[in-house]
JSON list of C-alpha atoms in Angstrom, two decimals:
[
{"chain": "A", "resi": 1, "resn": "MET", "atom": "CA", "xyz": [12.62, 8.52, 4.60]},
{"chain": "A", "resi": 2, "resn": "PHE", "atom": "CA", "xyz": [10.02, 7.36, 7.09]},
{"chain": "A", "resi": 3, "resn": "THR", "atom": "CA", "xyz": [8.37, 9.61, 9.64]},
{"chain": "A", "resi": 4, "resn": "GLU", "atom": "CA", "xyz": [7.78, 8.70, 13.26]},
{"chain": "A", "resi": 5, "resn": "TYR", "atom": "CA", "xyz": [4.08, 8.21, 12.43]},
{"chain": "A", "resi": 6, "resn": "GLU", "atom": "CA", "xyz": [4.84, 5.66, 9.72]},
{"chain": "A", "resi": 7, "resn": "VAL", "atom": "CA", "xyz": [7.15, 3.85, 12.14]},
{"chain": "A", "resi": 8, "resn": "GLU", "atom": "CA", "xyz": [4.39, 3.91, 14.74]},
{"chain": "A", "resi": 9, "resn": "THR", "atom": "CA", "xyz": [1.93, 2.35, 12.28]},
{"chain": "A", "resi": 10, "resn": "MET", "atom": "CA", "xyz": [4.32, -0.50, 11.48]},
{"chain": "A", "resi": 11, "resn": "VAL", "atom": "CA", "xyz": [4.97, -1.23, 15.16]},
{"chain": "A", "resi": 12, "resn": "GLU", "atom": "CA", "xyz": [1.21, -1.53, 15.69]},
{"chain": "A", "resi": 13, "resn": "ASP", "atom": "CA", "xyz": [1.38, -4.81, 13.74]},
{"chain": "A", "resi": 14, "resn": "GLN", "atom": "CA", "xyz": [1.60, -7.52, 16.42]},
{"chain": "A", "resi": 15, "resn": "GLU", "atom": "CA", "xyz": [4.17, -9.68, 14.61]},
{"chain": "A", "resi": 16, "resn": "ILE", "atom": "CA", "xyz": [6.48, -6.74, 13.99]},
{"chain": "A", "resi": 17, "resn": "LEU", "atom": "CA", "xyz": [6.05, -5.59, 17.59]},
{"chain": "A", "resi": 18, "resn": "ASP", "atom": "CA", "xyz": [6.77, -9.05, 19.02]},
{"chain": "A", "resi": 19, "resn": "ALA", "atom": "CA", "xyz": [9.92, -9.43, 16.89]},
{"chain": "A", "resi": 20, "resn": "THR", "atom": "CA", "xyz": [11.04, -5.93, 17.89]},
{"chain": "A", "resi": 21, "resn": "VAL", "atom": "CA", "xyz": [10.51, -6.58, 21.60]},
{"chain": "A", "resi": 22, "resn": "GLU", "atom": "CA", "xyz": [12.47, -9.85, 21.49]},
{"chain": "A", "resi": 23, "resn": "LEU", "atom": "CA", "xyz": [15.35, -8.24, 19.62]},
{"chain": "A", "resi": 24, "resn": "LYS", "atom": "CA", "xyz": [15.34, -5.28, 22.02]},
{"chain": "A", "resi": 25, "resn": "LYS", "atom": "CA", "xyz": [15.64, -7.62, 25.01]},
{"chain": "A", "resi": 26, "resn": "ASP", "atom": "CA", "xyz": [18.54, -9.44, 23.36]},
{"chain": "A", "resi": 27, "resn": "PHE", "atom": "CA", "xyz": [20.32, -6.22, 22.38]},
{"chain": "A", "resi": 28, "resn": "ILE", "atom": "CA", "xyz": [19.97, -4.60, 25.80]},
{"chain": "A", "resi": 29, "resn": "ARG", "atom": "CA", "xyz": [21.03, -7.77, 27.62]},
{"chain": "A", "resi": 30, "resn": "ASN", "atom": "CA", "xyz": [24.18, -8.19, 25.53]},
{"chain": "A", "resi": 31, "resn": "GLU", "atom": "CA", "xyz": [25.22, -4.67, 24.54]},
{"chain": "A", "resi": 32, "resn": "ALA", "atom": "CA", "xyz": [23.53, -1.96, 26.59]},
{"chain": "A", "resi": 33, "resn": "PRO", "atom": "CA", "xyz": [22.21, -3.17, 29.98]},
{"chain": "A", "resi": 34, "resn": "TYR", "atom": "CA", "xyz": [21.33, 0.37, 31.10]},
{"chain": "A", "resi": 35, "resn": "LEU", "atom": "CA", "xyz": [19.66, 1.44, 27.86]},
{"chain": "A", "resi": 36, "resn": "GLU", "atom": "CA", "xyz": [16.12, 2.78, 28.29]},
{"chain": "A", "resi": 37, "resn": "ILE", "atom": "CA", "xyz": [14.31, 2.87, 24.98]},
{"chain": "A", "resi": 38, "resn": "SER", "atom": "CA", "xyz": [10.69, 2.41, 23.89]},
{"chain": "A", "resi": 39, "resn": "ASP", "atom": "CA", "xyz": [9.61, -0.29, 21.45]},
{"chain": "A", "resi": 40, "resn": "HIS", "atom": "CA", "xyz": [8.90, 2.43, 18.86]},
{"chain": "A", "resi": 41, "resn": "ASP", "atom": "CA", "xyz": [12.36, 3.93, 19.22]},
{"chain": "A", "resi": 42, "resn": "PHE", "atom": "CA", "xyz": [14.07, 0.53, 19.15]},
{"chain": "A", "resi": 43, "resn": "PHE", "atom": "CA", "xyz": [12.28, -0.29, 15.89]},
{"chain": "A", "resi": 44, "resn": "SER", "atom": "CA", "xyz": [13.56, 3.07, 14.63]},
{"chain": "A", "resi": 45, "resn": "LEU", "atom": "CA", "xyz": [17.06, 1.86, 15.50]},
{"chain": "A", "resi": 46, "resn": "VAL", "atom": "CA", "xyz": [16.38, -1.31, 13.52]},
{"chain": "A", "resi": 47, "resn": "MET", "atom": "CA", "xyz": [15.32, 0.86, 10.58]},
{"chain": "A", "resi": 48, "resn": "MET", "atom": "CA", "xyz": [18.68, 2.66, 10.81]},
{"chain": "A", "resi": 49, "resn": "ALA", "atom": "CA", "xyz": [20.71, -0.55, 10.44]},
{"chain": "A", "resi": 50, "resn": "PRO", "atom": "CA", "xyz": [21.16, -0.53, 6.62]},
{"chain": "A", "resi": 51, "resn": "ILE", "atom": "CA", "xyz": [22.37, 3.08, 6.44]},
{"chain": "A", "resi": 52, "resn": "VAL", "atom": "CA", "xyz": [24.65, 2.45, 9.44]},
{"chain": "A", "resi": 53, "resn": "GLY", "atom": "CA", "xyz": [26.06, -0.53, 7.55]},
{"chain": "A", "resi": 54, "resn": "ILE", "atom": "CA", "xyz": [26.84, 1.62, 4.53]},
{"chain": "A", "resi": 55, "resn": "ALA", "atom": "CA", "xyz": [28.47, 4.28, 6.71]},
{"chain": "A", "resi": 56, "resn": "LEU", "atom": "CA", "xyz": [30.70, 1.53, 8.16]},
{"chain": "A", "resi": 57, "resn": "ALA", "atom": "CA", "xyz": [31.70, 0.21, 4.73]},
{"chain": "A", "resi": 58, "resn": "ASN", "atom": "CA", "xyz": [35.21, 1.69, 5.01]},
{"chain": "A", "resi": 59, "resn": "GLY", "atom": "CA", "xyz": [35.62, 0.51, 8.61]},
{"chain": "A", "resi": 60, "resn": "SER", "atom": "CA", "xyz": [34.57, 3.58, 10.58]},
{"chain": "A", "resi": 61, "resn": "VAL", "atom": "CA", "xyz": [31.97, 6.34, 10.71]},
{"chain": "A", "resi": 62, "resn": "SER", "atom": "CA", "xyz": [33.25, 9.83, 9.89]},
{"chain": "A", "resi": 63, "resn": "LEU", "atom": "CA", "xyz": [32.07, 12.91, 11.76]},
{"chain": "A", "resi": 64, "resn": "PHE", "atom": "CA", "xyz": [30.03, 14.00, 8.73]},
{"chain": "A", "resi": 65, "resn": "GLU", "atom": "CA", "xyz": [28.41, 10.56, 8.50]},
{"chain": "A", "resi": 66, "resn": "GLU", "atom": "CA", "xyz": [27.70, 10.56, 12.23]},
{"chain": "A", "resi": 67, "resn": "LEU", "atom": "CA", "xyz": [25.94, 13.91, 12.01]},
{"chain": "A", "resi": 68, "resn": "ALA", "atom": "CA", "xyz": [23.83, 12.70, 9.08]},
{"chain": "A", "resi": 69, "resn": "LEU", "atom": "CA", "xyz": [22.93, 9.49, 10.90]},
{"chain": "A", "resi": 70, "resn": "ASN", "atom": "CA", "xyz": [21.99, 11.39, 14.06]},
{"chain": "A", "resi": 71, "resn": "LYS", "atom": "CA", "xyz": [19.76, 13.75, 12.09]},
{"chain": "A", "resi": 72, "resn": "LYS", "atom": "CA", "xyz": [17.98, 10.82, 10.49]},
{"chain": "A", "resi": 73, "resn": "ALA", "atom": "CA", "xyz": [17.60, 8.99, 13.81]},
{"chain": "A", "resi": 74, "resn": "ARG", "atom": "CA", "xyz": [15.99, 12.04, 15.43]},
{"chain": "A", "resi": 75, "resn": "LYS", "atom": "CA", "xyz": [13.35, 12.16, 12.69]},
{"chain": "A", "resi": 76, "resn": "LEU", "atom": "CA", "xyz": [12.36, 8.58, 13.49]},
{"chain": "A", "resi": 77, "resn": "SER", "atom": "CA", "xyz": [12.27, 9.03, 17.28]},
{"chain": "A", "resi": 78, "resn": "LYS", "atom": "CA", "xyz": [8.84, 9.17, 18.84]},
{"chain": "A", "resi": 79, "resn": "GLY", "atom": "CA", "xyz": [7.92, 12.62, 20.12]},
{"chain": "A", "resi": 80, "resn": "GLY", "atom": "CA", "xyz": [11.11, 14.42, 19.10]},
{"chain": "A", "resi": 81, "resn": "TYR", "atom": "CA", "xyz": [14.16, 15.01, 21.25]},
{"chain": "A", "resi": 82, "resn": "PHE", "atom": "CA", "xyz": [15.54, 18.27, 19.93]},
{"chain": "A", "resi": 83, "resn": "MET", "atom": "CA", "xyz": [16.64, 19.60, 23.32]},
{"chain": "A", "resi": 84, "resn": "LYS", "atom": "CA", "xyz": [17.05, 16.23, 25.07]},
{"chain": "A", "resi": 85, "resn": "LYS", "atom": "CA", "xyz": [19.19, 13.14, 24.59]},
{"chain": "A", "resi": 86, "resn": "ASP", "atom": "CA", "xyz": [17.68, 11.16, 21.74]},
{"chain": "A", "resi": 87, "resn": "PRO", "atom": "CA", "xyz": [17.31, 7.44, 22.63]},
{"chain": "A", "resi": 88, "resn": "VAL", "atom": "CA", "xyz": [17.77, 6.28, 19.02]},
{"chain": "A", "resi": 89, "resn": "VAL", "atom": "CA", "xyz": [20.95, 8.34, 18.62]},
{"chain": "A", "resi": 90, "resn": "TYR", "atom": "CA", "xyz": [22.25, 6.99, 21.93]},
{"chain": "A", "resi": 91, "resn": "ALA", "atom": "CA", "xyz": [21.40, 3.36, 21.12]},
{"chain": "A", "resi": 92, "resn": "MET", "atom": "CA", "xyz": [22.95, 3.70, 17.67]},
{"chain": "A", "resi": 93, "resn": "LYS", "atom": "CA", "xyz": [26.38, 4.12, 19.28]},
{"chain": "A", "resi": 94, "resn": "PHE", "atom": "CA", "xyz": [26.12, 0.55, 20.60]},
{"chain": "A", "resi": 95, "resn": "LEU", "atom": "CA", "xyz": [24.99, -0.74, 17.20]},
{"chain": "A", "resi": 96, "resn": "ILE", "atom": "CA", "xyz": [27.92, 0.94, 15.45]},
{"chain": "A", "resi": 97, "resn": "LYS", "atom": "CA", "xyz": [30.41, -0.71, 17.82]},
{"chain": "A", "resi": 98, "resn": "LYS", "atom": "CA", "xyz": [29.10, -4.23, 17.19]},
{"chain": "A", "resi": 99, "resn": "TYR", "atom": "CA", "xyz": [27.37, -3.85, 13.84]},
{"chain": "A", "resi": 100, "resn": "ASP", "atom": "CA", "xyz": [28.71, -7.07, 12.31]},
{"chain": "A", "resi": 101, "resn": "GLN", "atom": "CA", "xyz": [27.33, -9.10, 15.22]},
{"chain": "A", "resi": 102, "resn": "TRP", "atom": "CA", "xyz": [23.84, -7.60, 15.01]},
{"chain": "A", "resi": 103, "resn": "GLU", "atom": "CA", "xyz": [23.30, -6.95, 11.32]},
{"chain": "A", "resi": 104, "resn": "GLU", "atom": "CA", "xyz": [21.53, -10.22, 10.50]},
{"chain": "A", "resi": 105, "resn": "LYS", "atom": "CA", "xyz": [19.32, -10.13, 13.61]},
{"chain": "A", "resi": 106, "resn": "PHE", "atom": "CA", "xyz": [18.22, -6.61, 12.72]},
{"chain": "A", "resi": 107, "resn": "PHE", "atom": "CA", "xyz": [17.66, -7.61, 9.10]},
{"chain": "A", "resi": 108, "resn": "VAL", "atom": "CA", "xyz": [15.36, -10.45, 10.18]},
{"chain": "A", "resi": 109, "resn": "VAL", "atom": "CA", "xyz": [13.02, -7.82, 11.68]},
{"chain": "A", "resi": 110, "resn": "LEU", "atom": "CA", "xyz": [13.34, -5.61, 8.60]},
{"chain": "A", "resi": 111, "resn": "ARG", "atom": "CA", "xyz": [12.49, -8.46, 6.24]},
{"chain": "A", "resi": 112, "resn": "LEU", "atom": "CA", "xyz": [9.44, -9.20, 8.41]},
{"chain": "A", "resi": 113, "resn": "ALA", "atom": "CA", "xyz": [8.37, -5.55, 8.35]},
{"chain": "A", "resi": 114, "resn": "MET", "atom": "CA", "xyz": [8.61, -5.45, 4.57]},
{"chain": "A", "resi": 115, "resn": "SER", "atom": "CA", "xyz": [6.74, -8.73, 4.15]},
{"chain": "A", "resi": 116, "resn": "LYS", "atom": "CA", "xyz": [3.93, -7.37, 6.32]},
{"chain": "A", "resi": 117, "resn": "THR", "atom": "CA", "xyz": [3.60, -4.08, 4.43]},
{"chain": "A", "resi": 118, "resn": "PHE", "atom": "CA", "xyz": [3.81, -5.03, 0.74]},
{"chain": "A", "resi": 119, "resn": "ASP", "atom": "CA", "xyz": [3.56, -8.08, -1.51]},
{"chain": "A", "resi": 120, "resn": "LYS", "atom": "CA", "xyz": [6.98, -8.60, -3.06]},
{"chain": "A", "resi": 121, "resn": "SER", "atom": "CA", "xyz": [5.78, -11.37, -5.37]},
{"chain": "A", "resi": 122, "resn": "ALA", "atom": "CA", "xyz": [3.44, -8.91, -7.10]},
{"chain": "A", "resi": 123, "resn": "LEU", "atom": "CA", "xyz": [6.40, -6.67, -7.99]},
{"chain": "A", "resi": 124, "resn": "MET", "atom": "CA", "xyz": [8.54, -9.26, -9.76]},
{"chain": "A", "resi": 125, "resn": "HIS", "atom": "CA", "xyz": [8.60, -9.19, -13.54]},
{"chain": "A", "resi": 126, "resn": "GLN", "atom": "CA", "xyz": [11.04, -9.92, -16.33]},
{"chain": "A", "resi": 127, "resn": "PHE", "atom": "CA", "xyz": [13.99, -7.56, -15.98]},
{"chain": "A", "resi": 128, "resn": "ASP", "atom": "CA", "xyz": [17.55, -7.71, -17.28]},
{"chain": "A", "resi": 129, "resn": "SER", "atom": "CA", "xyz": [19.59, -6.32, -14.38]},
{"chain": "A", "resi": 130, "resn": "GLY", "atom": "CA", "xyz": [22.56, -5.86, -16.71]},
{"chain": "A", "resi": 131, "resn": "ALA", "atom": "CA", "xyz": [20.67, -3.78, -19.26]},
{"chain": "A", "resi": 132, "resn": "GLU", "atom": "CA", "xyz": [20.89, -0.01, -19.44]},
{"chain": "A", "resi": 133, "resn": "VAL", "atom": "CA", "xyz": [17.95, 1.73, -17.77]},
{"chain": "A", "resi": 134, "resn": "THR", "atom": "CA", "xyz": [16.76, 5.07, -19.07]},
{"chain": "A", "resi": 135, "resn": "SER", "atom": "CA", "xyz": [15.46, 7.77, -16.77]},
{"chain": "A", "resi": 136, "resn": "SER", "atom": "CA", "xyz": [11.94, 7.48, -18.19]},
{"chain": "A", "resi": 137, "resn": "VAL", "atom": "CA", "xyz": [11.84, 3.70, -17.67]},
{"chain": "A", "resi": 138, "resn": "TYR", "atom": "CA", "xyz": [13.01, 4.12, -14.08]},
{"chain": "A", "resi": 139, "resn": "LYS", "atom": "CA", "xyz": [10.46, 6.87, -13.38]},
{"chain": "A", "resi": 140, "resn": "ARG", "atom": "CA", "xyz": [7.65, 4.67, -14.70]},
{"chain": "A", "resi": 141, "resn": "GLU", "atom": "CA", "xyz": [8.85, 1.79, -12.53]},
{"chain": "A", "resi": 142, "resn": "VAL", "atom": "CA", "xyz": [8.88, 4.04, -9.44]},
{"chain": "A", "resi": 143, "resn": "LEU", "atom": "CA", "xyz": [5.36, 5.28, -10.21]},
{"chain": "A", "resi": 144, "resn": "GLY", "atom": "CA", "xyz": [4.14, 1.68, -10.49]},
{"chain": "A", "resi": 145, "resn": "THR", "atom": "CA", "xyz": [5.82, 0.57, -7.25]},
{"chain": "A", "resi": 146, "resn": "PRO", "atom": "CA", "xyz": [3.97, 0.70, -3.91]},
{"chain": "A", "resi": 147, "resn": "TYR", "atom": "CA", "xyz": [4.75, 3.88, -1.99]},
{"chain": "A", "resi": 148, "resn": "ILE", "atom": "CA", "xyz": [5.84, 1.90, 1.09]},
{"chain": "A", "resi": 149, "resn": "LEU", "atom": "CA", "xyz": [8.60, 0.07, -0.83]},
{"chain": "A", "resi": 150, "resn": "ILE", "atom": "CA", "xyz": [9.97, 3.36, -2.16]},
{"chain": "A", "resi": 151, "resn": "ARG", "atom": "CA", "xyz": [10.00, 4.61, 1.44]},
{"chain": "A", "resi": 152, "resn": "PHE", "atom": "CA", "xyz": [11.93, 1.55, 2.56]},
{"chain": "A", "resi": 153, "resn": "ILE", "atom": "CA", "xyz": [14.55, 1.98, -0.15]},
{"chain": "A", "resi": 154, "resn": "SER", "atom": "CA", "xyz": [15.06, 5.70, 0.47]},
{"chain": "A", "resi": 155, "resn": "SER", "atom": "CA", "xyz": [15.11, 5.22, 4.24]},
{"chain": "A", "resi": 156, "resn": "PHE", "atom": "CA", "xyz": [17.60, 2.34, 4.07]},
{"chain": "A", "resi": 157, "resn": "PHE", "atom": "CA", "xyz": [20.02, 3.78, 1.53]},
{"chain": "A", "resi": 158, "resn": "LEU", "atom": "CA", "xyz": [19.83, 7.58, 1.42]},
{"chain": "A", "resi": 159, "resn": "GLU", "atom": "CA", "xyz": [21.25, 9.77, 4.18]},
{"chain": "A", "resi": 160, "resn": "GLN", "atom": "CA", "xyz": [19.25, 12.86, 3.30]},
{"chain": "A", "resi": 161, "resn": "ASP", "atom": "CA", "xyz": [15.66, 13.50, 2.22]},
{"chain": "A", "resi": 162, "resn": "GLU", "atom": "CA", "xyz": [16.63, 13.10, -1.42]},
{"chain": "A", "resi": 163, "resn": "ASP", "atom": "CA", "xyz": [14.39, 12.21, -4.32]},
{"chain": "A", "resi": 164, "resn": "ILE", "atom": "CA", "xyz": [14.92, 8.55, -5.17]},
{"chain": "A", "resi": 165, "resn": "ILE", "atom": "CA", "xyz": [15.05, 9.50, -8.86]},
{"chain": "A", "resi": 166, "resn": "ASN", "atom": "CA", "xyz": [18.11, 11.76, -8.54]},
{"chain": "A", "resi": 167, "resn": "ASN", "atom": "CA", "xyz": [21.60, 10.65, -9.53]},
{"chain": "A", "resi": 168, "resn": "ARG", "atom": "CA", "xyz": [24.23, 10.78, -6.79]},
{"chain": "A", "resi": 169, "resn": "SER", "atom": "CA", "xyz": [27.87, 9.83, -6.28]},
{"chain": "A", "resi": 170, "resn": "ILE", "atom": "CA", "xyz": [29.05, 7.02, -4.02]},
{"chain": "A", "resi": 171, "resn": "ALA", "atom": "CA", "xyz": [32.40, 5.46, -3.14]},
{"chain": "A", "resi": 172, "resn": "LYS", "atom": "CA", "xyz": [33.01, 1.98, -4.59]},
{"chain": "A", "resi": 173, "resn": "VAL", "atom": "CA", "xyz": [33.27, 0.33, -1.15]},
{"chain": "A", "resi": 174, "resn": "GLU", "atom": "CA", "xyz": [29.98, 1.91, -0.06]},
{"chain": "A", "resi": 175, "resn": "TYR", "atom": "CA", "xyz": [28.27, 0.88, -3.30]},
{"chain": "A", "resi": 176, "resn": "GLU", "atom": "CA", "xyz": [29.38, -2.71, -2.84]},
{"chain": "A", "resi": 177, "resn": "ARG", "atom": "CA", "xyz": [28.03, -2.64, 0.72]},
{"chain": "A", "resi": 178, "resn": "LEU", "atom": "CA", "xyz": [24.73, -1.20, -0.56]},
{"chain": "A", "resi": 179, "resn": "LEU", "atom": "CA", "xyz": [24.39, -4.08, -3.04]},
{"chain": "A", "resi": 180, "resn": "ASP", "atom": "CA", "xyz": [25.24, -6.60, -0.32]},
{"chain": "A", "resi": 181, "resn": "ILE", "atom": "CA", "xyz": [22.64, -5.17, 2.06]},
{"chain": "A", "resi": 182, "resn": "GLY", "atom": "CA", "xyz": [20.04, -5.11, -0.71]},
{"chain": "A", "resi": 183, "resn": "ARG", "atom": "CA", "xyz": [20.72, -8.82, -1.31]},
{"chain": "A", "resi": 184, "resn": "LYS", "atom": "CA", "xyz": [20.49, -9.65, 2.42]},
{"chain": "A", "resi": 185, "resn": "LEU", "atom": "CA", "xyz": [17.18, -7.79, 2.66]},
{"chain": "A", "resi": 186, "resn": "GLU", "atom": "CA", "xyz": [15.98, -9.60, -0.50]},
{"chain": "A", "resi": 187, "resn": "LEU", "atom": "CA", "xyz": [15.40, -6.28, -2.26]},
{"chain": "A", "resi": 188, "resn": "ASP", "atom": "CA", "xyz": [17.48, -7.56, -5.16]},
{"chain": "A", "resi": 189, "resn": "GLN", "atom": "CA", "xyz": [14.42, -9.61, -6.12]},
{"chain": "A", "resi": 190, "resn": "VAL", "atom": "CA", "xyz": [12.48, -6.53, -7.27]},
{"chain": "A", "resi": 191, "resn": "PRO", "atom": "CA", "xyz": [13.41, -4.57, -10.44]},
{"chain": "A", "resi": 192, "resn": "VAL", "atom": "CA", "xyz": [12.98, -1.12, -8.90]},
{"chain": "A", "resi": 193, "resn": "PHE", "atom": "CA", "xyz": [15.91, -1.79, -6.55]},
{"chain": "A", "resi": 194, "resn": "HIS", "atom": "CA", "xyz": [18.21, -2.68, -9.46]},
{"chain": "A", "resi": 195, "resn": "MET", "atom": "CA", "xyz": [17.11, 0.50, -11.24]},
{"chain": "A", "resi": 196, "resn": "PHE", "atom": "CA", "xyz": [17.70, 2.52, -8.07]},
{"chain": "A", "resi": 197, "resn": "CYS", "atom": "CA", "xyz": [21.25, 1.15, -7.87]},
{"chain": "A", "resi": 198, "resn": "LYS", "atom": "CA", "xyz": [21.92, 2.37, -11.41]},
{"chain": "A", "resi": 199, "resn": "THR", "atom": "CA", "xyz": [21.29, 5.99, -10.30]},
{"chain": "A", "resi": 200, "resn": "PHE", "atom": "CA", "xyz": [24.63, 5.99, -8.45]},
{"chain": "A", "resi": 201, "resn": "ASN", "atom": "CA", "xyz": [27.85, 7.25, -9.98]},
{"chain": "A", "resi": 202, "resn": "VAL", "atom": "CA", "xyz": [30.47, 4.96, -8.46]},
{"chain": "A", "resi": 203, "resn": "LYS", "atom": "CA", "xyz": [33.74, 6.76, -7.70]}
]
């Protein structure tokens, strides 16, 4: 997943910053009028949107999921808030309540951030998404993929600091939400995302 320093670097891009500031104004005005949060930390909240969406796939966030989300949010917060109230964790409560209303607006900023940090067109090649993918083929694809895209995928779809290569189990409803979010973020246009999806054991 991303670090606060990587988040900081992305927010230094003027287009990403401008889009983040406009979305922050909209979100605070409509959902959290007393929310005090920096532009960096609000962009961190935006980065949390895909994993929040997966956690909400069955309609609610469990205590275990909430703890995992909070841990991830704290790692993205600027400066660290171990002994203080974390602004990203606090703001995430408002996002969870109205996720369906804000998902697309948050994804607009995420698509912009990805377009500004890697060239998706350079990653497209002939790939049969229905074909079986061996571990060695997937590993080679990961090695040939820009580091920043791998970071986006792991940050968006993995709760823990797991290796993107590892196999893991996932509930069917969560897997379907993952695929839907990947499509909305246009990640389904790159082969490495399809290969990543095949690492899940759907329960």
